[in-house]
Short mmCIF file of C-alpha atoms in Angstrom, two decimals:
data_model
loop_
_atom_site.label_atom_id
_atom_site.label_comp_id
_atom_site.label_asym_id
_atom_site.label_seq_id
_atom_site.Cartn_x
_atom_site.Cartn_y
_atom_site.Cartn_z
CA MET A 733 -13.77 -69.70 98.67
CA ASP A 734 -11.64 -68.18 101.49
CA MET A 735 -14.85 -67.11 103.23
CA ALA A 736 -16.26 -70.61 102.78
CA ASN A 737 -13.14 -72.11 104.38
CA ALA A 738 -13.37 -69.69 107.28
CA LEU A 739 -17.06 -70.42 107.76
CA LEU A 740 -16.59 -74.19 107.72
CA GLY A 741 -13.67 -73.77 110.12
CA ARG A 742 -15.96 -71.96 112.54
CA PHE A 743 -18.60 -74.66 112.28
CA LEU A 744 -16.04 -77.44 112.77
CA GLY A 745 -14.48 -75.53 115.65
CA ALA A 746 -17.77 -75.73 117.49
CA ALA A 747 -17.57 -79.51 117.26
CA LEU A 748 -14.18 -79.50 118.95
CA THR A 749 -15.48 -77.52 121.91
CA ALA A 750 -18.75 -79.40 122.37
CA GLY A 751 -18.77 -81.27 125.66
CA LEU A 752 -15.13 -80.45 126.49
CA LEU A 753 -14.97 -76.74 127.02
CA LEU A 754 -11.42 -75.59 127.44
CA THR A 755 -7.92 -76.87 126.73
CA LEU A 756 -5.28 -75.50 129.07
CA THR A 757 -1.48 -75.62 129.12
CA GLY A 758 -0.95 -73.10 131.91
CA CYS A 759 -2.11 -72.70 135.48
CA GLN A 760 -5.41 -74.15 136.69
CA ASP A 761 -7.73 -72.64 139.24
CA ASP A 762 -8.24 -75.92 141.08
CA ASP A 763 -5.49 -77.83 142.87
CA ALA A 764 -5.87 -80.93 140.70
CA GLY A 765 -5.55 -78.81 137.58
CA SER A 766 -2.45 -77.09 138.95
CA ARG A 767 -0.79 -80.42 139.67
CA ALA A 768 -1.67 -81.75 136.21
CA ALA A 769 -0.30 -78.68 134.50
CA GLY A 770 2.82 -78.55 136.62
CA ASP A 771 4.85 -80.67 134.24
CA GLY A 772 3.80 -78.62 131.24
CA SER A 773 1.56 -81.37 129.85
CA PRO A 774 -1.64 -80.15 128.22
CA VAL A 775 -4.81 -80.84 130.15
CA VAL A 776 -8.49 -80.49 129.37
CA VAL A 777 -11.09 -79.16 131.78
CA ALA A 778 -14.42 -80.93 131.22
CA PRO A 779 -17.67 -79.78 132.83
CA GLY A 780 -18.88 -81.95 135.70
CA LYS A 781 -22.39 -83.07 136.49
CA PRO A 782 -24.90 -80.36 137.45
CA GLY A 783 -23.73 -78.86 140.73
CA GLY A 784 -20.49 -80.81 140.65
CA PRO A 785 -16.92 -79.65 140.03
CA ALA A 786 -15.21 -79.66 136.67
CA ARG A 787 -12.85 -82.51 135.92
CA THR A 788 -9.29 -82.31 134.68
CA LEU A 789 -8.49 -84.84 131.96
CA SER A 790 -5.53 -85.72 129.81
CA PRO A 791 -5.99 -85.15 126.06
CA GLU A 792 -6.27 -88.92 125.63
CA GLN A 793 -9.03 -89.17 128.24
CA ALA A 794 -10.79 -86.18 126.70
CA ALA A 795 -10.75 -87.79 123.26
CA ARG A 796 -12.27 -90.99 124.67
CA GLU A 797 -15.02 -89.13 126.54
CA ARG A 798 -15.97 -86.70 123.80
CA PRO A 799 -19.49 -87.46 122.55
CA ASP A 800 -19.67 -89.12 119.14
CA ASP A 801 -21.04 -86.55 116.69
CA SER A 802 -20.59 -88.64 113.56
CA PRO A 803 -22.91 -87.36 110.81
CA ASN A 804 -26.10 -89.33 110.33
CA ALA A 805 -28.52 -89.50 107.40
CA ALA A 806 -30.36 -86.38 108.57
CA ASP A 807 -27.11 -84.40 108.61
CA HIS A 808 -26.18 -85.45 105.08
CA ALA A 809 -29.67 -84.78 103.76
CA TYR A 810 -29.81 -81.33 105.33
CA VAL A 811 -26.47 -80.18 103.95
CA ARG A 812 -27.18 -81.47 100.43
CA HIS A 813 -30.66 -80.01 100.30
CA MET A 814 -29.86 -76.68 101.94
CA ALA A 815 -27.00 -76.10 99.51
CA GLU A 816 -29.46 -76.50 96.63
CA HIS A 817 -32.04 -74.38 98.45
CA HIS A 818 -29.44 -71.61 98.82
CA ARG A 819 -28.57 -71.80 95.12
CA GLN A 820 -32.13 -70.88 94.20
CA ALA A 821 -32.01 -67.93 96.61
CA LEU A 822 -28.83 -66.73 94.89
CA ALA A 823 -30.48 -67.04 91.47
CA MET A 824 -33.47 -65.03 92.65
CA SER A 825 -31.27 -62.39 94.29
CA ALA A 826 -29.20 -62.02 91.12
CA LEU A 827 -32.29 -60.67 89.35
CA ALA A 828 -32.75 -57.75 91.74
CA PRO A 829 -30.08 -55.24 90.60
CA ASP A 830 -31.63 -54.84 87.12
CA ARG A 831 -35.28 -55.27 88.06
CA ALA A 832 -36.02 -53.98 91.57
CA SER A 833 -37.12 -50.40 92.09
CA ALA A 834 -36.85 -50.18 95.90
CA GLU A 835 -33.35 -49.67 97.25
CA GLY A 836 -34.31 -51.73 100.29
CA VAL A 837 -35.07 -54.71 98.08
CA LYS A 838 -31.77 -54.32 96.25
CA ARG A 839 -29.85 -54.14 99.53
CA LEU A 840 -31.69 -57.17 100.85
CA ALA A 841 -30.77 -59.17 97.76
CA GLU A 842 -27.13 -58.16 98.23
CA ARG A 843 -27.22 -59.31 101.86
CA ILE A 844 -28.73 -62.65 100.89
CA SER A 845 -26.05 -63.23 98.26
CA ALA A 846 -23.26 -62.19 100.63
CA ALA A 847 -24.48 -64.58 103.33
CA GLN A 848 -25.56 -67.61 101.35
CA GLY A 849 -22.71 -67.75 98.84
CA PRO A 850 -20.09 -68.59 101.50
CA GLU A 851 -22.56 -70.90 103.25
CA ILE A 852 -22.88 -72.95 100.05
CA GLY A 853 -19.10 -73.19 99.89
CA ALA A 854 -18.93 -74.36 103.51
CA MET A 855 -21.63 -76.96 102.87
CA GLU A 856 -19.83 -78.29 99.80
CA LYS A 857 -16.61 -78.59 101.79
CA TRP A 858 -18.47 -80.37 104.59
CA LEU A 859 -19.83 -82.86 102.06
CA SER A 860 -16.29 -83.46 100.79
CA ARG A 861 -15.08 -84.00 104.34
CA TYR A 862 -17.96 -86.31 105.23
CA PRO A 863 -19.00 -88.30 102.13
CA ALA A 864 -22.35 -90.04 102.40
CA PRO A 865 -22.02 -93.75 103.24
CA GLY A 866 -21.79 -95.83 100.09
CA GLY A 867 -21.44 -92.73 97.96
CA ASP A 868 -25.20 -92.17 98.08
CA SER A 869 -25.93 -88.72 96.70
CA GLY A 870 -29.49 -88.92 98.00
CA GLY A 871 -31.51 -88.06 94.91
CA HIS A 872 -34.20 -85.57 95.80
CA ASP A 873 -36.95 -83.68 94.09
CA HIS A 874 -35.68 -80.14 94.63
CA ALA A 875 -39.09 -78.66 93.83
CA ALA A 876 -40.48 -80.57 96.81
CA MET A 877 -38.19 -78.84 99.28
CA PRO A 878 -40.02 -76.38 101.57
CA GLY A 879 -40.27 -72.87 100.19
CA MET A 880 -38.77 -73.56 96.77
CA ALA A 881 -40.20 -71.40 93.99
CA THR A 882 -41.67 -73.23 91.01
CA GLU A 883 -40.37 -72.82 87.48
CA GLN A 884 -43.43 -70.73 86.65
CA GLN A 885 -42.86 -68.46 89.64
CA LEU A 886 -39.22 -67.98 88.66
CA ALA A 887 -40.30 -67.11 85.12
CA GLU A 888 -42.77 -64.55 86.47
CA LEU A 889 -40.08 -63.05 88.70
CA THR A 890 -37.66 -62.84 85.78
CA ALA A 891 -40.26 -61.04 83.66
CA ALA A 892 -41.32 -58.59 86.38
CA ARG A 893 -39.94 -55.06 86.68
CA GLY A 894 -40.12 -52.24 89.20
CA ALA A 895 -42.73 -52.38 91.96
CA ASP A 896 -44.16 -55.62 90.55
CA PHE A 897 -40.75 -57.25 90.90
CA ASP A 898 -40.35 -55.92 94.44
CA ARG A 899 -43.68 -57.37 95.58
CA LEU A 900 -43.12 -60.75 93.94
CA PHE A 901 -39.52 -60.99 95.13
CA LEU A 902 -40.51 -60.29 98.74
CA ARG A 903 -43.36 -62.80 98.61
CA LEU A 904 -41.30 -65.59 97.07
CA MET A 905 -38.22 -64.96 99.18
CA THR A 906 -40.23 -64.84 102.40
CA ALA A 907 -41.72 -68.24 101.57
CA HIS A 908 -38.24 -69.46 100.61
CA HIS A 909 -36.79 -68.36 103.96
CA GLN A 910 -39.68 -69.91 105.87
CA GLY A 911 -38.96 -73.18 104.10
CA ALA A 912 -35.30 -72.92 105.11
CA LEU A 913 -36.33 -72.47 108.75
CA LYS A 914 -38.40 -75.65 108.54
CA MET A 915 -35.47 -77.57 107.06
CA ALA A 916 -33.10 -76.23 109.71
CA GLY A 917 -35.53 -77.16 112.47
CA GLU A 918 -35.67 -80.73 111.18
CA ALA A 919 -31.87 -80.92 111.10
CA LEU A 920 -31.64 -79.65 114.67
CA ALA A 921 -34.18 -82.24 115.81
CA GLN A 922 -32.83 -85.24 113.89
CA GLY A 923 -29.16 -84.60 113.14
CA ASN A 924 -26.12 -85.62 115.20
CA ASN A 925 -23.17 -83.63 113.86
CA VAL A 926 -22.21 -80.50 115.80
CA ALA A 927 -20.96 -78.65 112.71
CA VAL A 928 -24.30 -79.24 110.99
CA GLU A 929 -26.07 -78.03 114.12
CA GLU A 930 -24.03 -74.82 113.91
CA MET A 931 -24.90 -74.43 110.21
CA ALA A 932 -28.60 -74.88 110.97
CA ASN A 933 -28.48 -72.40 113.85
CA GLU A 934 -26.79 -69.89 111.55
CA VAL A 935 -29.58 -70.30 109.00
CA VAL A 936 -32.23 -69.84 111.69
CA ALA A 937 -30.63 -66.67 113.05
CA THR A 938 -29.85 -65.05 109.70
CA GLN A 939 -33.03 -65.92 107.85
CA SER A 940 -35.35 -65.14 110.76
CA ALA A 941 -33.91 -61.62 110.81
CA GLU A 942 -34.28 -61.33 107.04
CA ILE A 943 -37.92 -62.42 107.20
CA GLU A 944 -38.58 -59.54 109.60
CA ARG A 945 -36.78 -57.17 107.24
CA MET A 946 -38.89 -58.37 104.30
CA ARG A 947 -42.08 -57.88 106.27
CA ALA A 948 -41.01 -54.32 106.99
CA LEU A 949 -40.25 -53.71 103.31
CA GLY A 950 -43.57 -55.16 102.22
#
């Protein structure tokens, strides 16, 4: 859970720097900034309009001008659903050590587990921090999520061994990752919370690279 805390902290940290780029307590490059910092009071440098100078604000002004990134329904849905989506990837990856024959497949499964386990923890902590309005847990048919393997496919994967397992694992996990990219793209288009945006970008970067790795292994 320490990794999950660190990961959520990084995602939340992005929200604090969105729009207002840098908090300063020392010297400023511009004269206005130097005067503001002269009494030791903290100031915030906010980006100006395109082509215009940056502005120096007090922390109170900065807080008022910071864009509202309150989570919306798309943010809550993405985090709930992606956490469940990740859990299936972990279950599939847990089968690899005893069933896969290719070392590359085993290493890939280890990488997936190492990445997605902490991400689930960060998502669960985000949900605790931002409960859905009215306590709505947003019931959802998990099988309908993009890329999710069916019960029959999971049974076939569990029964497979050696090269058969490798081929089926790569096929199912590639589809699973492609589904995650679709979900992340929807969150980036419809969501409002900066931390969720960071989570979705992380999924896109990590799983896009893993799809390329799986194609090479196949």
